[in-house]
């Protein structure tokens, strides 16, 4: 009896399982189902696995959304998401799974699950981008391939592109910008804009060589409904472009540039209407530039030269500064913006420390606001750079009489406007160098004292001295 029981135990169970699988496969084959149909690219088993992954991904996204909502609910109602709180709410949603949270420092986060096998981009507005819509770039060849894809018509709308390393391009190879503005009507059918999210992850790009009279030039040429953040264009670049040329982007439409640095010298070679800036050549349609700066020297043979933006309409510039010389061989030059051409522009918590030079309409913050400008707002800004030219002033050089100017709590170093104090302007206070070094408290919470002397003792912005942002 014992021997009979031994013959009925484990070996037969294994054989039975294998036999069952083989039998199922044989029956499927006899029914006309091939091995390829089972395991091929579109096979039954492959589709079943894909469906399982999609279900798991949907569950992940739902948990992330719940974690965002929980992180936004504080003791006193809605609150901005902070990294610590978000980490806690994510941990509660993804128990027993390896999770790493990265703060992109622009109001968004990158979430890595299962030792990096799954990645998600999430922001406080509830936008979540999954792994298959994320592109990592680490080499010059990958950056060029991405550029070529955009310029072939892939807008990358709803996609997230990020750098994982510094990149050096071939300085002997002319750079075609990422995103092409071919016509002036902003029509996507004719132009090739980048419409995705690009995060430089505080990396630097060098080796950009541009020498053309074509418009919309820079690392990016034309962005629309887009966001670029945490990116530096280094000093080892040669950028010489036509109308609307900038270090980060030539033409910015309804987009955000956050935490961007330009160190490259930039030249606008259009002898009339240059529109050249350290960060952007032209901005339009509710664009925002925030926590950004320029160190490069910005020059042009024509009009409209700015430390941050050359030409602007319906734009906000928040917590930015210029430390590079700005020179126009003609008119309209400014430390932050050269000129506004229409709409409303707001400049808040900005400063200029370098020389601004031109023929006329020159300002430490903005050079000019033309008659189609509806409203110009300048608050909590200061200038210590020398301003040279006709119709020049320390904060705003000139504005058409029809422009509604709201200027409040702005400061200018004495004797910097053609050797004197310039015209008296509403909302602008003149101080000597000792007094100017002591105005951080007057400028408000977005400024702080220059305790490490990175700005010759003059106030700096709260985000400065951050190791990831340089000086």
CSV table of C-alpha atoms in Angstrom, one decimal:
chain,number,residue,atom,x,y,z
A,1,UNK,CA,0.0,0.0,0.0
A,2,UNK,CA,2.8,2.4,0.8
A,3,UNK,CA,4.5,1.9,-2.6
A,4,UNK,CA,1.1,2.6,-4.3
A,5,UNK,CA,0.8,6.0,-2.5
A,6,UNK,CA,4.4,6.9,-3.4
A,7,UNK,CA,3.5,6.4,-7.1
A,8,UNK,CA,0.7,8.9,-6.8
A,9,UNK,CA,2.5,11.9,-5.3
A,10,UNK,CA,4.5,14.9,-6.6
A,11,UNK,CA,6.0,13.7,-9.9
A,12,UNK,CA,2.6,13.2,-11.5
A,13,UNK,CA,1.5,16.7,-10.5
A,14,UNK,CA,4.4,18.3,-12.4
A,15,UNK,CA,3.8,16.1,-15.4
A,16,UNK,CA,0.1,16.8,-15.3
A,17,UNK,CA,0.7,20.7,-15.3
A,18,UNK,CA,3.1,20.5,-18.2
A,19,UNK,CA,0.7,18.2,-20.0
A,20,UNK,CA,-2.1,20.6,-19.4
A,21,UNK,CA,-0.2,23.6,-20.9
A,22,UNK,CA,0.9,21.5,-23.9
A,23,UNK,CA,-2.7,20.3,-24.4
A,24,UNK,CA,-4.0,23.8,-24.4
A,25,UNK,CA,-1.4,24.9,-26.9
A,26,UNK,CA,-2.1,21.9,-29.2
A,27,UNK,CA,-5.8,22.6,-29.0
A,28,UNK,CA,-5.3,26.2,-29.9
A,29,UNK,CA,-3.0,25.2,-32.8
A,30,UNK,CA,-5.6,22.7,-34.0
A,31,UNK,CA,-8.2,25.5,-33.8
A,32,UNK,CA,-6.0,27.5,-36.2
A,33,UNK,CA,-4.2,29.6,-33.6
A,34,UNK,CA,-0.5,29.8,-34.4
A,35,UNK,CA,2.4,30.3,-32.0
A,36,UNK,CA,2.9,33.8,-33.5
A,37,UNK,CA,-0.7,34.6,-32.7
A,38,UNK,CA,0.0,33.7,-29.1
A,39,UNK,CA,3.3,35.3,-28.5
A,40,UNK,CA,3.9,37.7,-31.4
A,41,UNK,CA,3.9,41.5,-31.3
A,42,UNK,CA,0.1,41.5,-31.4
A,43,UNK,CA,-0.3,38.1,-30.0
A,44,UNK,CA,-2.9,37.0,-27.4
A,45,UNK,CA,-0.4,36.7,-24.6
A,46,UNK,CA,1.3,39.9,-25.6
A,47,UNK,CA,-1.9,41.8,-25.6
A,48,UNK,CA,-2.9,40.3,-22.3
A,49,UNK,CA,0.4,41.5,-20.8
A,50,UNK,CA,0.0,45.0,-22.3
A,51,UNK,CA,-3.5,45.2,-20.9
A,52,UNK,CA,-2.2,44.2,-17.5
A,53,UNK,CA,0.5,46.9,-17.7
A,54,UNK,CA,-2.1,49.5,-18.7
A,55,UNK,CA,-4.3,48.6,-15.8
A,56,UNK,CA,-1.4,48.8,-13.4
A,57,UNK,CA,-0.4,52.2,-14.9
A,58,UNK,CA,-4.0,53.5,-14.5
A,59,UNK,CA,-3.9,52.4,-10.9
A,60,UNK,CA,-0.6,54.2,-10.3
A,61,UNK,CA,-1.9,57.4,-11.9
A,62,UNK,CA,-5.0,57.3,-9.7
A,63,UNK,CA,-2.9,56.8,-6.6
A,64,UNK,CA,-0.7,59.8,-7.6
A,65,UNK,CA,-3.7,62.0,-8.1
A,66,UNK,CA,-5.0,61.0,-4.7
A,67,UNK,CA,-1.6,61.8,-3.1
A,68,UNK,CA,-1.6,65.2,-4.8
A,69,UNK,CA,-5.1,66.0,-3.5
A,70,UNK,CA,-4.1,64.9,0.0
A,71,UNK,CA,-0.9,67.0,-0.1
A,72,UNK,CA,-2.9,70.0,-1.1
A,73,UNK,CA,-5.3,69.8,1.9
A,74,UNK,CA,-3.8,71.4,4.9
A,75,UNK,CA,-5.0,72.5,8.3
A,76,UNK,CA,-6.4,75.7,6.8
A,77,UNK,CA,-7.6,74.4,3.5
A,78,UNK,CA,-5.8,74.4,0.2
A,79,UNK,CA,-2.0,74.7,0.4
A,80,UNK,CA,0.9,74.6,-2.1
A,81,UNK,CA,2.5,71.1,-2.4
A,82,UNK,CA,5.8,70.8,-0.6
A,83,UNK,CA,8.2,67.9,-1.1
A,84,UNK,CA,7.9,66.5,2.4
A,85,UNK,CA,4.1,66.4,2.5
A,86,UNK,CA,3.9,64.9,-1.0
A,87,UNK,CA,6.5,62.2,-0.1
A,88,UNK,CA,4.3,61.3,2.9
A,89,UNK,CA,1.1,61.1,0.9
A,90,UNK,CA,2.8,59.1,-1.8
A,91,UNK,CA,4.2,56.6,0.7
A,92,UNK,CA,0.8,56.0,2.1
A,93,UNK,CA,-0.5,55.2,-1.4
A,94,UNK,CA,2.4,53.0,-2.5
A,95,UNK,CA,3.1,50.9,0.5
A,96,UNK,CA,5.8,48.2,0.1
A,97,UNK,CA,6.9,49.6,-3.3
A,98,UNK,CA,10.3,51.3,-3.9
A,99,UNK,CA,9.5,55.0,-4.4
A,100,UNK,CA,11.7,58.0,-5.1
A,101,UNK,CA,10.4,61.6,-5.4
A,102,UNK,CA,12.3,64.3,-7.1
A,103,UNK,CA,11.3,68.0,-6.8
A,104,UNK,CA,11.9,69.6,-10.2
A,105,UNK,CA,11.8,73.0,-8.4
A,106,UNK,CA,9.3,74.4,-10.9
A,107,UNK,CA,6.1,73.2,-9.2
A,108,UNK,CA,6.4,69.7,-10.7
A,109,UNK,CA,7.8,66.4,-9.5
A,110,UNK,CA,9.3,63.2,-11.0
A,111,UNK,CA,8.1,60.0,-9.3
A,112,UNK,CA,10.2,56.8,-9.7
A,113,UNK,CA,8.6,53.5,-8.8
A,114,UNK,CA,10.0,49.9,-8.5
A,115,UNK,CA,13.7,50.9,-8.8
A,116,UNK,CA,13.1,53.2,-11.8
A,117,UNK,CA,11.1,50.7,-13.8
A,118,UNK,CA,8.2,53.1,-13.9
A,119,UNK,CA,8.5,56.9,-14.0
A,120,UNK,CA,5.8,59.6,-13.8
A,121,UNK,CA,5.8,63.4,-14.2
A,122,UNK,CA,3.3,65.2,-12.0
A,123,UNK,CA,2.4,68.8,-11.3
A,124,UNK,CA,0.1,70.6,-8.8
A,125,UNK,CA,-2.5,71.1,-11.5
A,126,UNK,CA,-3.0,67.3,-11.7
A,127,UNK,CA,-1.2,66.7,-15.0
A,128,UNK,CA,0.5,63.3,-14.9
A,129,UNK,CA,2.7,62.0,-17.7
A,130,UNK,CA,3.5,58.3,-17.9
A,131,UNK,CA,6.8,56.6,-18.7
A,132,UNK,CA,6.1,56.0,-22.4
A,133,UNK,CA,5.6,59.8,-22.9
A,134,UNK,CA,8.9,60.7,-21.2
A,135,UNK,CA,12.2,61.1,-23.1
A,136,UNK,CA,15.6,61.1,-21.3
A,137,UNK,CA,18.5,62.9,-23.2
A,138,UNK,CA,22.1,62.5,-22.2
A,139,UNK,CA,24.2,63.0,-25.3
A,140,UNK,CA,24.6,65.5,-28.2
A,141,UNK,CA,23.3,62.9,-30.6
A,142,UNK,CA,20.2,62.3,-28.6
A,143,UNK,CA,19.6,66.1,-28.4
A,144,UNK,CA,19.9,66.4,-32.2
A,145,UNK,CA,17.6,63.4,-32.8
A,146,UNK,CA,15.0,65.1,-30.5
A,147,UNK,CA,15.5,68.4,-32.4
A,148,UNK,CA,15.0,66.7,-35.7
A,149,UNK,CA,11.9,65.0,-34.5
A,150,UNK,CA,10.3,68.3,-33.4
A,151,UNK,CA,11.3,70.0,-36.6
A,152,UNK,CA,9.7,67.2,-38.6
A,153,UNK,CA,6.4,68.0,-37.0
A,154,UNK,CA,6.2,66.1,-33.7
A,155,UNK,CA,5.2,68.8,-31.2
A,156,UNK,CA,5.7,66.6,-28.1
A,157,UNK,CA,2.5,68.0,-26.7
A,158,UNK,CA,1.7,66.2,-23.5
A,159,UNK,CA,5.2,64.8,-23.3
A,160,UNK,CA,8.1,65.3,-20.9
A,161,UNK,CA,11.7,65.6,-22.1
A,162,UNK,CA,14.6,65.9,-19.6
A,163,UNK,CA,18.4,66.0,-19.5
A,164,UNK,CA,20.4,63.5,-17.5
A,165,UNK,CA,23.8,65.1,-18.2
A,166,UNK,CA,25.6,68.2,-19.4
A,167,UNK,CA,25.8,68.3,-23.2
A,168,UNK,CA,28.5,69.7,-25.5
A,169,UNK,CA,27.6,70.1,-29.2
A,170,UNK,CA,30.1,70.4,-32.1
A,171,UNK,CA,30.9,74.1,-32.2
A,172,UNK,CA,31.9,73.6,-35.9
A,173,UNK,CA,28.5,72.3,-36.9
A,174,UNK,CA,25.7,74.9,-37.3
A,175,UNK,CA,22.8,74.4,-34.9
A,176,UNK,CA,19.3,74.3,-36.2
A,177,UNK,CA,17.0,75.4,-33.2
A,178,UNK,CA,14.5,73.1,-31.6
A,179,UNK,CA,11.2,74.2,-33.1
A,180,UNK,CA,10.9,76.2,-36.3
A,181,UNK,CA,8.9,79.4,-36.9
A,182,UNK,CA,8.6,79.4,-40.7
A,183,UNK,CA,5.7,81.9,-41.1
A,184,UNK,CA,4.5,84.9,-39.1
A,185,UNK,CA,0.9,83.7,-38.4
A,186,UNK,CA,1.8,81.2,-35.5
A,187,UNK,CA,-0.1,78.5,-37.4
A,188,UNK,CA,0.9,75.0,-36.3
A,189,UNK,CA,0.2,73.7,-39.7
A,190,UNK,CA,2.9,75.8,-41.2
A,191,UNK,CA,5.3,76.2,-38.3
A,192,UNK,CA,6.9,73.4,-36.2
A,193,UNK,CA,6.7,74.5,-32.5
A,194,UNK,CA,7.8,72.5,-29.5
A,195,UNK,CA,4.7,72.2,-27.3
A,196,UNK,CA,5.9,69.8,-24.6
A,197,UNK,CA,7.7,70.1,-21.2
A,198,UNK,CA,11.5,70.3,-21.2
A,199,UNK,CA,13.4,70.0,-17.9
A,200,UNK,CA,17.2,70.6,-18.0
A,201,UNK,CA,17.6,69.2,-14.5
A,202,UNK,CA,20.1,72.0,-13.9
A,203,UNK,CA,22.4,70.8,-16.6
A,204,UNK,CA,24.3,73.0,-19.1
A,205,UNK,CA,24.5,72.9,-22.9
A,206,UNK,CA,27.5,74.2,-24.8
A,207,UNK,CA,28.7,74.1,-28.3
A,208,UNK,CA,25.7,75.9,-30.0
A,209,UNK,CA,26.9,77.6,-33.2
A,210,UNK,CA,24.4,79.8,-35.0
A,211,UNK,CA,25.4,82.2,-37.8
A,212,UNK,CA,22.3,83.1,-39.8
A,213,UNK,CA,19.9,85.9,-40.7
A,214,UNK,CA,16.9,83.6,-40.2
A,215,UNK,CA,14.5,84.5,-37.4
A,216,UNK,CA,13.6,82.7,-34.2
A,217,UNK,CA,17.1,81.5,-33.2
A,218,UNK,CA,18.5,80.0,-30.0
A,219,UNK,CA,18.7,76.6,-28.4
A,220,UNK,CA,15.0,76.5,-29.0
A,221,UNK,CA,13.6,78.5,-32.0
A,222,UNK,CA,9.8,78.5,-31.4
A,223,UNK,CA,7.9,77.2,-28.4
A,224,UNK,CA,4.1,77.3,-28.0
A,225,UNK,CA,2.0,76.2,-25.0
A,226,UNK,CA,5.2,74.9,-23.6
A,227,UNK,CA,7.4,74.9,-20.5
A,228,UNK,CA,11.2,75.0,-20.2
A,229,UNK,CA,12.9,74.8,-16.8
A,230,UNK,CA,16.1,74.3,-14.9
A,231,UNK,CA,18.4,74.8,-18.0
A,232,UNK,CA,21.6,76.7,-18.6
A,233,UNK,CA,23.1,77.8,-21.9
A,234,UNK,CA,26.8,78.0,-21.1
A,235,UNK,CA,29.4,80.6,-22.2
A,236,UNK,CA,31.0,78.3,-24.8
A,237,UNK,CA,28.4,79.1,-27.5
A,238,UNK,CA,28.4,81.3,-30.6
A,239,UNK,CA,24.9,82.7,-31.2
A,240,UNK,CA,24.5,85.2,-34.1
A,241,UNK,CA,20.9,85.3,-35.4
A,242,UNK,CA,18.3,87.3,-37.1
A,243,UNK,CA,15.0,88.7,-35.8
A,244,UNK,CA,13.9,87.2,-32.4
A,245,UNK,CA,17.1,85.6,-31.2
A,246,UNK,CA,17.6,84.5,-27.6
A,247,UNK,CA,19.9,82.2,-25.6
A,248,UNK,CA,17.2,79.9,-24.4
A,249,UNK,CA,14.5,80.5,-27.1
A,250,UNK,CA,14.0,82.9,-30.0
A,251,UNK,CA,10.1,83.1,-30.1
A,252,UNK,CA,8.1,82.3,-27.0
A,253,UNK,CA,4.3,82.0,-27.4
A,254,UNK,CA,2.0,81.3,-24.4
A,255,UNK,CA,4.8,79.5,-22.6
A,256,UNK,CA,6.7,79.4,-19.3
A,257,UNK,CA,10.5,79.7,-18.9
A,258,UNK,CA,11.5,78.9,-15.3
A,259,UNK,CA,14.9,78.9,-13.7
A,260,UNK,CA,16.9,79.4,-16.9
A,261,UNK,CA,20.4,80.9,-17.2
A,262,UNK,CA,22.2,82.3,-20.2
A,263,UNK,CA,25.9,82.8,-20.1
A,264,UNK,CA,26.6,83.1,-23.8
A,265,UNK,CA,27.3,86.3,-25.7
A,266,UNK,CA,24.5,86.9,-28.2
A,267,UNK,CA,24.5,89.0,-31.3
A,268,UNK,CA,21.4,90.1,-33.3
A,269,UNK,CA,22.5,90.8,-36.9
A,270,UNK,CA,19.3,92.4,-38.2
A,271,UNK,CA,20.3,96.0,-38.8
A,272,UNK,CA,16.8,97.2,-38.2
A,273,UNK,CA,14.5,95.1,-36.0
A,274,UNK,CA,16.7,92.7,-34.0
A,275,UNK,CA,14.5,91.6,-31.0
A,276,UNK,CA,17.4,90.0,-29.2
A,277,UNK,CA,17.5,89.0,-25.5
A,278,UNK,CA,19.6,86.9,-23.2
A,279,UNK,CA,16.7,84.5,-22.4
A,280,UNK,CA,14.2,85.2,-25.3
A,281,UNK,CA,14.1,87.3,-28.4
A,282,UNK,CA,10.3,87.8,-28.4
A,283,UNK,CA,7.6,86.8,-25.9
A,284,UNK,CA,3.8,86.9,-26.6
A,285,UNK,CA,0.4,85.8,-25.5
A,286,UNK,CA,0.6,85.3,-21.8
A,287,UNK,CA,4.1,84.1,-21.5
A,288,UNK,CA,6.0,84.0,-18.2
A,289,UNK,CA,9.7,84.1,-17.4
A,290,UNK,CA,10.5,83.5,-13.8
A,291,UNK,CA,13.6,83.0,-11.6
A,292,UNK,CA,15.9,83.4,-14.6
A,293,UNK,CA,19.0,85.5,-15.4
A,294,UNK,CA,21.5,86.6,-18.1
A,295,UNK,CA,25.3,86.9,-17.7
A,296,UNK,CA,26.2,87.1,-21.4
A,297,UNK,CA,26.8,90.3,-23.4
A,298,UNK,CA,23.9,91.1,-25.6
A,299,UNK,CA,24.6,93.2,-28.7
A,300,UNK,CA,22.9,94.1,-32.0
A,301,UNK,CA,23.4,96.2,-35.1
A,302,UNK,CA,19.7,97.1,-34.9
A,303,UNK,CA,16.9,98.0,-32.5
A,304,UNK,CA,15.4,96.1,-29.5
A,305,UNK,CA,18.1,94.6,-27.3
A,306,UNK,CA,17.3,93.4,-23.8
A,307,UNK,CA,19.1,91.5,-21.0
A,308,UNK,CA,16.2,89.1,-20.6
A,309,UNK,CA,13.8,89.8,-23.5
A,310,UNK,CA,14.1,91.8,-26.7
A,311,UNK,CA,10.5,92.5,-27.5
A,312,UNK,CA,7.5,91.6,-25.3
A,313,UNK,CA,3.7,91.6,-25.3
A,314,UNK,CA,1.3,90.2,-22.7
A,315,UNK,CA,4.2,88.9,-20.6
A,316,UNK,CA,5.2,88.6,-17.0
A,317,UNK,CA,8.8,88.7,-15.8
A,318,UNK,CA,9.2,87.7,-12.2
A,319,UNK,CA,12.4,87.5,-10.0
A,320,UNK,CA,14.9,87.8,-12.9
A,321,UNK,CA,18.1,89.8,-13.2
A,322,UNK,CA,20.6,90.8,-15.9
A,323,UNK,CA,24.4,91.0,-15.3
A,324,UNK,CA,25.6,91.2,-18.9
A,325,UNK,CA,26.2,94.4,-20.9
A,326,UNK,CA,23.4,95.3,-23.3
A,327,UNK,CA,24.3,97.3,-26.4
A,328,UNK,CA,22.2,98.5,-29.3
A,329,UNK,CA,23.7,100.3,-32.3
A,330,UNK,CA,20.3,102.0,-32.6
A,331,UNK,CA,17.5,102.4,-30.1
A,332,UNK,CA,15.3,100.6,-27.5
A,333,UNK,CA,17.6,98.8,-25.1
A,334,UNK,CA,16.8,97.7,-21.5
A,335,UNK,CA,18.3,95.6,-18.7
A,336,UNK,CA,15.2,93.4,-18.5
A,337,UNK,CA,13.2,94.2,-21.6
A,338,UNK,CA,14.1,96.4,-24.6
A,339,UNK,CA,10.5,97.3,-25.5
A,340,UNK,CA,6.8,96.4,-25.2
A,341,UNK,CA,5.0,96.4,-28.5
A,342,UNK,CA,1.4,95.9,-27.3
A,343,UNK,CA,-0.8,94.5,-24.5
A,344,UNK,CA,0.1,94.3,-20.8
A,345,UNK,CA,3.5,93.6,-19.4
A,346,UNK,CA,4.4,93.2,-15.7
A,347,UNK,CA,7.9,93.3,-14.3
A,348,UNK,CA,8.2,92.3,-10.7
A,349,UNK,CA,11.2,91.7,-8.4
A,350,UNK,CA,13.9,92.2,-11.0
A,351,UNK,CA,17.2,94.1,-11.2
A,352,UNK,CA,20.0,95.1,-13.5
A,353,UNK,CA,23.7,95.5,-12.6
A,354,UNK,CA,25.4,96.1,-16.0
A,355,UNK,CA,25.8,98.8,-18.6
A,356,UNK,CA,22.9,99.5,-21.0
A,357,UNK,CA,23.8,101.5,-24.1
A,358,UNK,CA,22.0,102.7,-27.2
A,359,UNK,CA,21.0,105.8,-29.2
A,360,UNK,CA,17.7,106.5,-27.5
A,361,UNK,CA,14.9,105.0,-25.4
A,362,UNK,CA,17.2,103.3,-22.9
A,363,UNK,CA,16.3,102.0,-19.4
A,364,UNK,CA,17.8,100.0,-16.6
A,365,UNK,CA,14.8,97.8,-16.5
A,366,UNK,CA,12.8,98.6,-19.7
A,367,UNK,CA,13.8,100.8,-22.6
A,368,UNK,CA,10.4,101.7,-24.2
A,369,UNK,CA,6.7,101.1,-24.2
A,370,UNK,CA,5.0,102.0,-27.5
A,371,UNK,CA,1.5,103.4,-28.0
A,372,UNK,CA,-0.2,100.0,-28.5
A,373,UNK,CA,0.9,99.1,-24.9
A,374,UNK,CA,-2.1,98.9,-22.7
A,375,UNK,CA,-0.4,98.7,-19.3
A,376,UNK,CA,3.1,98.6,-17.9
A,377,UNK,CA,3.6,97.5,-14.3
A,378,UNK,CA,7.0,97.7,-12.6
A,379,UNK,CA,7.2,96.8,-9.0
A,380,UNK,CA,10.1,96.1,-6.5
A,381,UNK,CA,12.9,96.5,-9.1
A,382,UNK,CA,16.2,98.3,-9.0
A,383,UNK,CA,19.1,99.3,-11.3
A,384,UNK,CA,22.8,100.0,-10.5
A,385,UNK,CA,24.1,99.8,-14.1
A,386,UNK,CA,25.2,102.8,-16.2
A,387,UNK,CA,22.6,103.9,-18.7
A,388,UNK,CA,23.7,105.8,-21.8
A,389,UNK,CA,21.6,107.3,-24.5
A,390,UNK,CA,18.9,109.9,-25.3
A,391,UNK,CA,15.6,109.6,-23.5
A,392,UNK,CA,17.4,107.3,-20.9
A,393,UNK,CA,16.4,106.6,-17.3
A,394,UNK,CA,17.3,104.3,-14.5
A,395,UNK,CA,14.1,102.2,-14.5
A,396,UNK,CA,12.0,102.9,-17.7
A,397,UNK,CA,13.6,104.9,-20.5
A,398,UNK,CA,10.5,106.2,-22.4
A,399,UNK,CA,6.9,105.4,-22.7
A,400,UNK,CA,4.2,106.7,-25.0
A,401,UNK,CA,1.8,109.2,-23.3
A,402,UNK,CA,-1.1,106.9,-23.8
A,403,UNK,CA,0.5,104.0,-21.8
A,404,UNK,CA,-0.9,103.3,-18.3
A,405,UNK,CA,2.2,103.0,-16.2
A,406,UNK,CA,2.0,101.6,-12.6
A,407,UNK,CA,5.4,102.0,-11.0
A,408,UNK,CA,5.9,101.3,-7.4
A,409,UNK,CA,8.8,100.8,-5.0
A,410,UNK,CA,11.6,100.9,-7.6
A,411,UNK,CA,15.2,102.1,-6.9
A,412,UNK,CA,18.0,103.5,-9.0
A,413,UNK,CA,21.7,104.2,-8.1
A,414,UNK,CA,22.5,107.9,-8.4
A,415,UNK,CA,24.5,109.3,-11.3
A,416,UNK,CA,24.1,106.3,-13.5
A,417,UNK,CA,22.0,107.9,-16.2
A,418,UNK,CA,24.4,109.7,-18.6
A,419,UNK,CA,26.4,110.7,-15.5
A,420,UNK,CA,23.4,112.1,-13.6
A,421,UNK,CA,20.1,111.0,-12.1
A,422,UNK,CA,17.9,111.3,-15.2
A,423,UNK,CA,14.3,112.5,-15.2
A,424,UNK,CA,12.2,112.2,-12.1
A,425,UNK,CA,9.9,109.2,-12.5
A,426,UNK,CA,6.9,108.1,-10.5
A,427,UNK,CA,7.6,105.2,-8.1
A,428,UNK,CA,11.4,105.5,-8.6
A,429,UNK,CA,13.7,106.4,-5.7
A,430,UNK,CA,17.3,107.5,-6.2
A,431,UNK,CA,19.9,106.3,-3.6
A,432,UNK,CA,23.7,106.4,-3.3
A,433,UNK,CA,25.7,103.2,-3.3
A,434,UNK,CA,25.7,102.7,0.4
A,435,UNK,CA,21.9,103.2,0.6
A,436,UNK,CA,21.4,100.8,-2.3
A,437,UNK,CA,23.2,98.0,-0.6
A,438,UNK,CA,20.7,98.3,2.3
A,439,UNK,CA,17.4,98.1,0.4
A,440,UNK,CA,16.7,94.4,0.5
A,441,UNK,CA,14.1,94.9,3.3
A,442,UNK,CA,12.5,97.7,1.3
A,443,UNK,CA,12.2,95.5,-1.8
A,444,UNK,CA,10.3,92.8,0.1
A,445,UNK,CA,10.4,89.1,0.9
A,446,UNK,CA,11.7,88.0,-2.6
A,447,UNK,CA,15.0,89.7,-2.0
A,448,UNK,CA,17.8,89.2,0.6
A,449,UNK,CA,21.1,90.7,1.6
A,450,UNK,CA,24.2,89.8,-0.4
A,451,UNK,CA,26.1,88.4,2.5
A,452,UNK,CA,28.5,86.4,0.3
A,453,UNK,CA,29.3,89.4,-1.9
A,454,UNK,CA,28.3,87.7,-5.2
A,455,UNK,CA,26.6,91.0,-6.4
A,456,UNK,CA,29.0,93.6,-5.1
A,457,UNK,CA,26.9,93.9,-1.9
A,458,UNK,CA,23.7,94.8,-3.7
A,459,UNK,CA,20.5,92.9,-2.9
A,460,UNK,CA,20.0,89.4,-4.5
A,461,UNK,CA,17.0,87.3,-5.1
A,462,UNK,CA,15.9,84.6,-2.7
A,463,UNK,CA,16.7,81.8,-5.2
A,464,UNK,CA,20.3,83.0,-5.7
A,465,UNK,CA,23.2,81.2,-3.9
A,466,UNK,CA,21.4,78.0,-4.7
A,467,UNK,CA,24.2,75.5,-5.8
A,468,UNK,CA,22.0,74.3,-8.7
A,469,UNK,CA,21.5,77.8,-10.0
A,470,UNK,CA,25.1,79.1,-9.8
A,471,UNK,CA,25.3,82.7,-8.6
